[in-house]
Each structure stands twice: as C-alpha cells, then as structure tokens.
mmCIF file of C-alpha atoms in Angstrom:
data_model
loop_
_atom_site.group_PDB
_atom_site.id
_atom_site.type_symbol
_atom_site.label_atom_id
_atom_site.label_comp_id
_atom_site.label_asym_id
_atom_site.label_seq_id
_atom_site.Cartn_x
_atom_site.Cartn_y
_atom_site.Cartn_z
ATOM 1 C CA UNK A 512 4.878 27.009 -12.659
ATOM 2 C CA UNK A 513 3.811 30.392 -12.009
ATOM 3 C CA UNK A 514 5.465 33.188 -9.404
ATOM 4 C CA UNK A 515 2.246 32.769 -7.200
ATOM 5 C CA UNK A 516 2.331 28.670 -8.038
ATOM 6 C CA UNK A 517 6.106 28.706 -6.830
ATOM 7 C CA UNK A 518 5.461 31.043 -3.848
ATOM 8 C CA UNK A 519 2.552 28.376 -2.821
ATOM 9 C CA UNK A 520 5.102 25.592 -3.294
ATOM 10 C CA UNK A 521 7.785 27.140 -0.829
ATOM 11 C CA UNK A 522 5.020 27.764 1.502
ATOM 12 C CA UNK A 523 3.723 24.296 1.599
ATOM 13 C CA UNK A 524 7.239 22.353 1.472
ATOM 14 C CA UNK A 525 8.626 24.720 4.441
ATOM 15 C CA UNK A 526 5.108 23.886 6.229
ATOM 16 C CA UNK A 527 5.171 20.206 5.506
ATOM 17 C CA UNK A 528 8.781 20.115 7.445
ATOM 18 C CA UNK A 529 7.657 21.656 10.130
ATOM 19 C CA UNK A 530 4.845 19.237 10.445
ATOM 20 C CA UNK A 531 7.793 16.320 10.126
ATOM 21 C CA UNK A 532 9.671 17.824 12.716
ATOM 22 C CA UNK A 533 6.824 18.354 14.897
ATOM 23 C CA UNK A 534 5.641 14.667 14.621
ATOM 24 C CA UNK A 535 9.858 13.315 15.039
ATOM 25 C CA UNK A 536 10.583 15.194 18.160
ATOM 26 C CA UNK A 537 7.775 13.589 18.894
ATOM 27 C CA UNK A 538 9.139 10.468 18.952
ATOM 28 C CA UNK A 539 12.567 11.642 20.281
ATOM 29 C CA UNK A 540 13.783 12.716 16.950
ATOM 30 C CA UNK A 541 15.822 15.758 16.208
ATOM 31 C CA UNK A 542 16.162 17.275 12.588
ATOM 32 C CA UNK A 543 17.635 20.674 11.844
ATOM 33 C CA UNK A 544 16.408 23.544 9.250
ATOM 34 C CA UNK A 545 19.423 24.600 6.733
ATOM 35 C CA UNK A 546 19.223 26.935 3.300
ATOM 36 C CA UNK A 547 18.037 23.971 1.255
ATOM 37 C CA UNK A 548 16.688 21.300 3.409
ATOM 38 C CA UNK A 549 15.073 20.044 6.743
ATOM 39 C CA UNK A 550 16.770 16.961 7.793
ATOM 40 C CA UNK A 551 16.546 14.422 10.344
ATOM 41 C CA UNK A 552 20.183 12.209 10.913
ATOM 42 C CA UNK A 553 18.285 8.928 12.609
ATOM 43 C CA UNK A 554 14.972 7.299 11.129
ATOM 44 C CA UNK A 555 11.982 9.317 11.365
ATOM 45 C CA UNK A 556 8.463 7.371 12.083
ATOM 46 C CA UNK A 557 7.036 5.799 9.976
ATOM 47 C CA UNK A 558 5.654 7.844 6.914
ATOM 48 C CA UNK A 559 7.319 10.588 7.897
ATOM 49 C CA UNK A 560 10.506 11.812 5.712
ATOM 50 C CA UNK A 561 13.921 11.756 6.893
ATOM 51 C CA UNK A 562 14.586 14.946 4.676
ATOM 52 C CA UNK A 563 12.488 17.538 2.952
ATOM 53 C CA UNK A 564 13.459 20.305 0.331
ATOM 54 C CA UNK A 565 12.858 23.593 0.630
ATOM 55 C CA UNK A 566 14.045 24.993 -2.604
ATOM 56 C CA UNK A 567 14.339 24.450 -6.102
ATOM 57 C CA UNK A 568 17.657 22.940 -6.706
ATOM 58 C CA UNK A 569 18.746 21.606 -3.757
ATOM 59 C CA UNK A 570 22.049 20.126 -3.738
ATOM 60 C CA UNK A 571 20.850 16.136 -3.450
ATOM 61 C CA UNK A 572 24.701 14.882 -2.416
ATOM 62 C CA UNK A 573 24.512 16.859 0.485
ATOM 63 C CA UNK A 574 21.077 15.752 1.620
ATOM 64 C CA UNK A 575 22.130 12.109 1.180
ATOM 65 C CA UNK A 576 24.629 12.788 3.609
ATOM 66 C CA UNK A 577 22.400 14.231 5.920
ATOM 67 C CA UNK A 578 20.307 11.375 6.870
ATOM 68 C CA UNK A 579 21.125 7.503 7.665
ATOM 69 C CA UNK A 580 20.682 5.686 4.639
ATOM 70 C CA UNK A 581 22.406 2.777 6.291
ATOM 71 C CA UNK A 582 19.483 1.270 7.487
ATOM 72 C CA UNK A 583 16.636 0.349 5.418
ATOM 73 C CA UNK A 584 13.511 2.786 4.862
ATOM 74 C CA UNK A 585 15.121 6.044 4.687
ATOM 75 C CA UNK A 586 13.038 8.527 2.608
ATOM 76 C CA UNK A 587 13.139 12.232 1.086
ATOM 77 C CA UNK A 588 10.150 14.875 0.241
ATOM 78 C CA UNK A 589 11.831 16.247 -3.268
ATOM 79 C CA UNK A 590 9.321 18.878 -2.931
ATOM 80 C CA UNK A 591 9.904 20.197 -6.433
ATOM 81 C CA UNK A 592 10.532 16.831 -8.163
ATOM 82 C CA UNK A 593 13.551 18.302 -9.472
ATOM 83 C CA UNK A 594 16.313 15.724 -8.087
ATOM 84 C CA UNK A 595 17.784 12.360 -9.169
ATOM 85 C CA UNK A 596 18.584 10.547 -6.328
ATOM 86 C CA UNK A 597 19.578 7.247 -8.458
ATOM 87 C CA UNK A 598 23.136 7.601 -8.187
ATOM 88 C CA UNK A 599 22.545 7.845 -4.245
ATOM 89 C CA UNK A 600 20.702 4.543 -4.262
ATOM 90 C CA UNK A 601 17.038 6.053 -3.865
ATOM 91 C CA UNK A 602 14.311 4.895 -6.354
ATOM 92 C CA UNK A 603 11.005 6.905 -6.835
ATOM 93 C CA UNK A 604 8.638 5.537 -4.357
ATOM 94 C CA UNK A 605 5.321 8.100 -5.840
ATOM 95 C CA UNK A 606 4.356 11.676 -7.150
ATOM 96 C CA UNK A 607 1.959 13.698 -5.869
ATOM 97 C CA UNK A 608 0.812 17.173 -6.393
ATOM 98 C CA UNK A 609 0.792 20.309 -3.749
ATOM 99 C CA UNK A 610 -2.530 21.680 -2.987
ATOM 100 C CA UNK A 611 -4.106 25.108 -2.269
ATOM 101 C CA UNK A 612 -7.139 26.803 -1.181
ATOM 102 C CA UNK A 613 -8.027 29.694 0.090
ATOM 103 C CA UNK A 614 -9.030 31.307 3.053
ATOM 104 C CA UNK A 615 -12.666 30.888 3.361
ATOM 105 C CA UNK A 616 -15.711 28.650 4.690
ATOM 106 C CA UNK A 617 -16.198 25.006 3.309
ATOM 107 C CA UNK A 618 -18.851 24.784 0.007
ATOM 108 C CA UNK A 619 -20.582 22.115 1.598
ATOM 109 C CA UNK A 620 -21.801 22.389 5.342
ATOM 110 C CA UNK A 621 -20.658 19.772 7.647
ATOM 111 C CA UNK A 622 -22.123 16.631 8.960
ATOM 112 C CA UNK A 623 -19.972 16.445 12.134
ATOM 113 C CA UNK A 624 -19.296 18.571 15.150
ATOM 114 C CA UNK A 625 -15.820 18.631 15.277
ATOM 115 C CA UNK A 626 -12.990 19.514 17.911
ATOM 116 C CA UNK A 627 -9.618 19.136 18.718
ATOM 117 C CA UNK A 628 -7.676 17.000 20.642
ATOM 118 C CA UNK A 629 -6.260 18.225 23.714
ATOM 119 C CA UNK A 630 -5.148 15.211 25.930
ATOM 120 C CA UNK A 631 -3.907 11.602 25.655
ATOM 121 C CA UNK A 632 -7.464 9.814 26.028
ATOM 122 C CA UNK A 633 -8.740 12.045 22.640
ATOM 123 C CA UNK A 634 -5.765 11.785 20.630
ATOM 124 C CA UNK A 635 -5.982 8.208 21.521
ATOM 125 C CA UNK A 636 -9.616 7.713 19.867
ATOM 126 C CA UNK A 637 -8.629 10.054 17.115
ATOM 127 C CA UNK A 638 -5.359 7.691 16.556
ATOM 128 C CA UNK A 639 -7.644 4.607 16.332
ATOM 129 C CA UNK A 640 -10.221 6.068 14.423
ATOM 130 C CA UNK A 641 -7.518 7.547 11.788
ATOM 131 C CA UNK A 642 -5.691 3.937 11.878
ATOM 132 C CA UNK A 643 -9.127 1.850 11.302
ATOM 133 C CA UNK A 644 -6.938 -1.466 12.846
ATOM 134 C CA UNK A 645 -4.003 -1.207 10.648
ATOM 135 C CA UNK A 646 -1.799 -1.324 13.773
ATOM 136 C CA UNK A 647 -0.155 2.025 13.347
ATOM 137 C CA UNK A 648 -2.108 3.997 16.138
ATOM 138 C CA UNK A 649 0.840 4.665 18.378
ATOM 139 C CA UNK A 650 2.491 6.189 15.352
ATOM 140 C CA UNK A 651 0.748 9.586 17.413
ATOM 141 C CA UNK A 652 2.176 9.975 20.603
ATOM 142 C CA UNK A 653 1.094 12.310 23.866
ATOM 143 C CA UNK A 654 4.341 14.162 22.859
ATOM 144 C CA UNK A 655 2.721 15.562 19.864
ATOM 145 C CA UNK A 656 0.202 17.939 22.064
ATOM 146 C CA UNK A 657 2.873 19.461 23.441
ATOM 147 C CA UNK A 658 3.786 21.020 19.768
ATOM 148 C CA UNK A 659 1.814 24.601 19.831
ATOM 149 C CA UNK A 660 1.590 24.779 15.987
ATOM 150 C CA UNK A 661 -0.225 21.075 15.797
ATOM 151 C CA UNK A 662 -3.652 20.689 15.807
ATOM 152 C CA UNK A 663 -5.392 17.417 15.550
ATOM 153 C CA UNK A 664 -8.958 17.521 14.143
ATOM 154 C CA UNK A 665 -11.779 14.939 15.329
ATOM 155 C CA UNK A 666 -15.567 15.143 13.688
ATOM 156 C CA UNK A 667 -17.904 14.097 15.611
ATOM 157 C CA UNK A 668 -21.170 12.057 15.055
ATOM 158 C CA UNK A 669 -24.044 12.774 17.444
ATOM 159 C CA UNK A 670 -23.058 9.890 19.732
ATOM 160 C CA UNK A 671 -19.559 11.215 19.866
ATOM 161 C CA UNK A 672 -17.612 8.679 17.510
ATOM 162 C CA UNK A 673 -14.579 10.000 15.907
ATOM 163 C CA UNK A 674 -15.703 9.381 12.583
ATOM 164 C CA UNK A 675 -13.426 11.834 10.275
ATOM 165 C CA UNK A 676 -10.294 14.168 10.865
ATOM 166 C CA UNK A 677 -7.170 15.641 10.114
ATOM 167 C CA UNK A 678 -3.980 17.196 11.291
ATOM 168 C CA UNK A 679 -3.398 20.555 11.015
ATOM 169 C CA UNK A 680 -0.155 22.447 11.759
ATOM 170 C CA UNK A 681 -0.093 26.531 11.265
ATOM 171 C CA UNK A 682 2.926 27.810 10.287
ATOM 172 C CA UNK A 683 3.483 31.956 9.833
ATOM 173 C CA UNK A 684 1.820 31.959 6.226
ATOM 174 C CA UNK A 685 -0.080 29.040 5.604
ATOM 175 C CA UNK A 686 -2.008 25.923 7.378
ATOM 176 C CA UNK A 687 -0.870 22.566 6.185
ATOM 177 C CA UNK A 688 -3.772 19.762 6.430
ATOM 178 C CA UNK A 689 -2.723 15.897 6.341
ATOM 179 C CA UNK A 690 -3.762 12.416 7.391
ATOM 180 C CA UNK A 691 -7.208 13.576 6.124
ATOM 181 C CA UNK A 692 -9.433 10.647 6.960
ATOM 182 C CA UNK A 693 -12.848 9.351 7.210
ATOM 183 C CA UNK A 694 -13.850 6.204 8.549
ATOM 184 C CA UNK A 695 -15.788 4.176 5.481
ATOM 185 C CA UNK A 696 -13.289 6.156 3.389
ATOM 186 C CA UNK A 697 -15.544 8.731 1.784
ATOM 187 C CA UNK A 698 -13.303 11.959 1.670
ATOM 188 C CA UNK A 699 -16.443 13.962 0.664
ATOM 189 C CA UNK A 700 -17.296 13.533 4.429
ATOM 190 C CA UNK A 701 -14.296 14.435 5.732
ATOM 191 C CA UNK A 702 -13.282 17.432 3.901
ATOM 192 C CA UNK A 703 -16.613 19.676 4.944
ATOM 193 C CA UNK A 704 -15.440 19.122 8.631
ATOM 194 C CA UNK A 705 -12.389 19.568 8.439
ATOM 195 C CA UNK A 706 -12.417 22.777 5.960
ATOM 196 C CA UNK A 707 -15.213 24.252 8.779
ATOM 197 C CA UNK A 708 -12.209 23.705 11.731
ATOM 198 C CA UNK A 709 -9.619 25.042 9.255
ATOM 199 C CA UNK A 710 -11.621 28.155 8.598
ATOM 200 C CA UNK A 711 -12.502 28.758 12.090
ATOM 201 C CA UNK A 712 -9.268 28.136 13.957
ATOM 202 C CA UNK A 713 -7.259 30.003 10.739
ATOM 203 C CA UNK A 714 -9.723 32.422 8.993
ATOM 204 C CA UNK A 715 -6.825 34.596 7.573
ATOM 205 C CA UNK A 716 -4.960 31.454 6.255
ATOM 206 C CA UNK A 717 -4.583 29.537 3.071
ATOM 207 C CA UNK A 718 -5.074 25.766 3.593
ATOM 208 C CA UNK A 719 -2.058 23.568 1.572
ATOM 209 C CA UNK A 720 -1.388 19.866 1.249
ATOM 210 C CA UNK A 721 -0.425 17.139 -0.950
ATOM 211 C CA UNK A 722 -2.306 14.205 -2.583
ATOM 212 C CA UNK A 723 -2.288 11.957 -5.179
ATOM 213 C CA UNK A 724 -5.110 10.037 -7.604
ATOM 214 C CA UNK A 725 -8.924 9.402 -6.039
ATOM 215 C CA UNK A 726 -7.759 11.985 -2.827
ATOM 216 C CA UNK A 727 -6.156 14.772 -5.206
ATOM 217 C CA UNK A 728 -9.769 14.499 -7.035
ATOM 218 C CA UNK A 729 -11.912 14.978 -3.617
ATOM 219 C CA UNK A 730 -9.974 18.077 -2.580
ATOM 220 C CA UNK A 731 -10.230 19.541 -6.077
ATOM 221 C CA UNK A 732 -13.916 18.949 -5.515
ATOM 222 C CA UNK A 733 -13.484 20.720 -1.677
ATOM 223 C CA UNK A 734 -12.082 23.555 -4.072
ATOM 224 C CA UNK A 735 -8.514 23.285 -3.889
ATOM 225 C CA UNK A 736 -5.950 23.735 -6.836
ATOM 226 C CA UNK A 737 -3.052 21.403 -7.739
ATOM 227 C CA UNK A 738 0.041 23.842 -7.265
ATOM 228 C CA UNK A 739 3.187 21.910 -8.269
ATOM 229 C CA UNK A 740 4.216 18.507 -8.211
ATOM 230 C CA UNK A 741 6.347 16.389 -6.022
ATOM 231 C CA UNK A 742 8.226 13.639 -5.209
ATOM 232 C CA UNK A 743 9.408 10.580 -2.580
ATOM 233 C CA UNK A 744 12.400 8.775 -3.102
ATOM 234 C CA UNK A 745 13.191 5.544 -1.028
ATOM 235 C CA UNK A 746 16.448 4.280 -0.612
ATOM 236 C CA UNK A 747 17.074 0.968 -1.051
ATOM 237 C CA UNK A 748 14.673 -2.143 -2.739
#
C-alpha cells in the first residue's frame, strides 16, 4: 500500500465509524473514539459493527474487551485486515476492499432527480425502497436526521418513486457513501445519481466506501479505485 493508498485508508475507516456511530446513537447506542478504535459496549443494529479500527496495528485484546461478545452477533471492521481475532472467538465473516474517487461530476449523467431526506415520511419511503421487503426498514430511524453529518440520498423517477439511493455522511476530509441501492438491482443506475448528489452537496470532497465482488466492479466502472483491503470478523458460529 502506498503513502497516499494508506492516507485514503485512515480517511475512510475514521469516516466509516463515524457513520456507525451516527446510525447507533441512533438507536440509543453509545460508542466512544480512542487512539486505535471506535467502539460500541452493547449491540449495535444490525449490520452495523460493534468496533472499527482506525489504525494499522491495533491492539485486538483490547478491542475484544471493548464490546459485548457475550451475546451472539457481535462484529468488528478490521479496517486494515491486519488482525487475528481467532484466539478471541471471532471467525472471518468477508473481505472487502476500500474505495476512492475523486472530487468531480459523475461520467455518466443521471436518470433520476434526486434529493435528500429531511423528515420521517421521506426517510420512511427511502427505508422501504432501500429494504425492497426484506423486513429491515426500521433498521433507519427518525433519530438519524437529527445527525448533521448524515445525508440520505433518494433518486427520483418522474412520478416520484424512490427508485435508487445512498447514505452519505461528510466527515472533515472525505464523504463516505454506503447502502448504495437501486431497486431491480442495477448499480449502473444508482451510481450516476448518487455521484451527481455527492458532487453537488461535496464538490471539494473525495467520495470513499467499501465493496466487495459484482458491487466493487460497478464502482470501478463509476471510476473509483480499490484502496486497501478489509475485513469483518464475527464472533461466535
């Protein structure tokens, strides 16, 4: 990994836990920065870690302590996928890669108006759009609008559907993007409308992420770069 790569990957880890924190106190959930770590000591919702590294080397004892591992499902971002949680009962759940692009306009114009939700009722349709009947919908709460650095994206189609989107959460050097969606799962729709938000609520900002296999491929194609990889560690079987 390069010095710029590395930089990227501090960035987007410190971002990402922000965006966890954001989304737990959310839910009633308090986690706490330190040196090496952002850590939440109850359960965090669902999908969301209970810890997340922020540098190299982190001292993986000491974030075990940190969280409850005494129920099932507890989880941890190694954001450099340089720990071995084994000992401290965690198995790797998946890899990813970090993802960056710079500041400027999407390569391919959007389809969708876009805008962002602001109250209950349009976070609502944004939630159910984004969950397409899984049952996970309430996983976004009213709470979350209250969060000044979180931004949730809705495109538009002309009879005002909610039919892609995205969360985006600024921090002081970068804009993380997740739950990137489209409804009929084509991320080549999704990506031009939410890149156009991105670059006109952030112009000065690089965009970072994560993803994995087909949706690592579509933002490569969007004109991001793979940065670094990580990890998620479960605890338990």
């Amino acid at each position: 990994m390069t010095d710029p790569e590395q930089f990227m990957v501090q960035a987007a880890a410190h971002n990402n836990a922000e965006w966890c924190a954001a989304m737990s106190r959310s839910h009633g959930v308090e986690g706490a920065f330190g040196p090496q770590i952002w850590a939440a000591p109850s359960r965090t919702p669902l999908f969301h870690p209970d810890a997340v590294t922020l540098v190299p080397g982190a001292d993986g004892t000491a974030l075990a302590a940190r969280i409850d591992t005494t129920r099932p499902g507890a989880s941890v971002k190694d954001s450099f996928a340089d720990l071995d949680l084994r000992a401290a009962g965690f198995h790797l759940l998946f890899e990813a890669q970090w993802i960056h692009r710079p500041p400027r306009a999407p390569s391919a114009p959007p389809k969708l108006h876009w805008t962002v939700a602001d109250d209950p009722d349009t976070l609502r349709a944004w939630a159910l759009a984004w969950d397409d009947g899984e049952g996970n919908a309430d996983l976004f709460r009213p709470e979350l609008l209250d969060d000044p650095a979180t931004f949730v994206l809705a495109g538009h189609t002309a009879d005002g559907r909610v039919a892609a989107g995205a969360v985006a959460s600024r921090s002081r050097r970068v804009v993380g993007v997740s739950n990137v969606f489209a409804r009929g799962g084509d991320p080549d729709v999704a990506w031009p409308v939410v890149l156009d938000a991105l670059h006109t609520l952030f112009p000065a900002l690089p965009v970072v992420g994560y993803e994995q296999g087909e949706d690592l491929a579509a933002a490569v194609r969007h004109g991001f770069e793979p940065v670094g990889p990580l990890r998620i560690w479960l605890h338990g079987r």
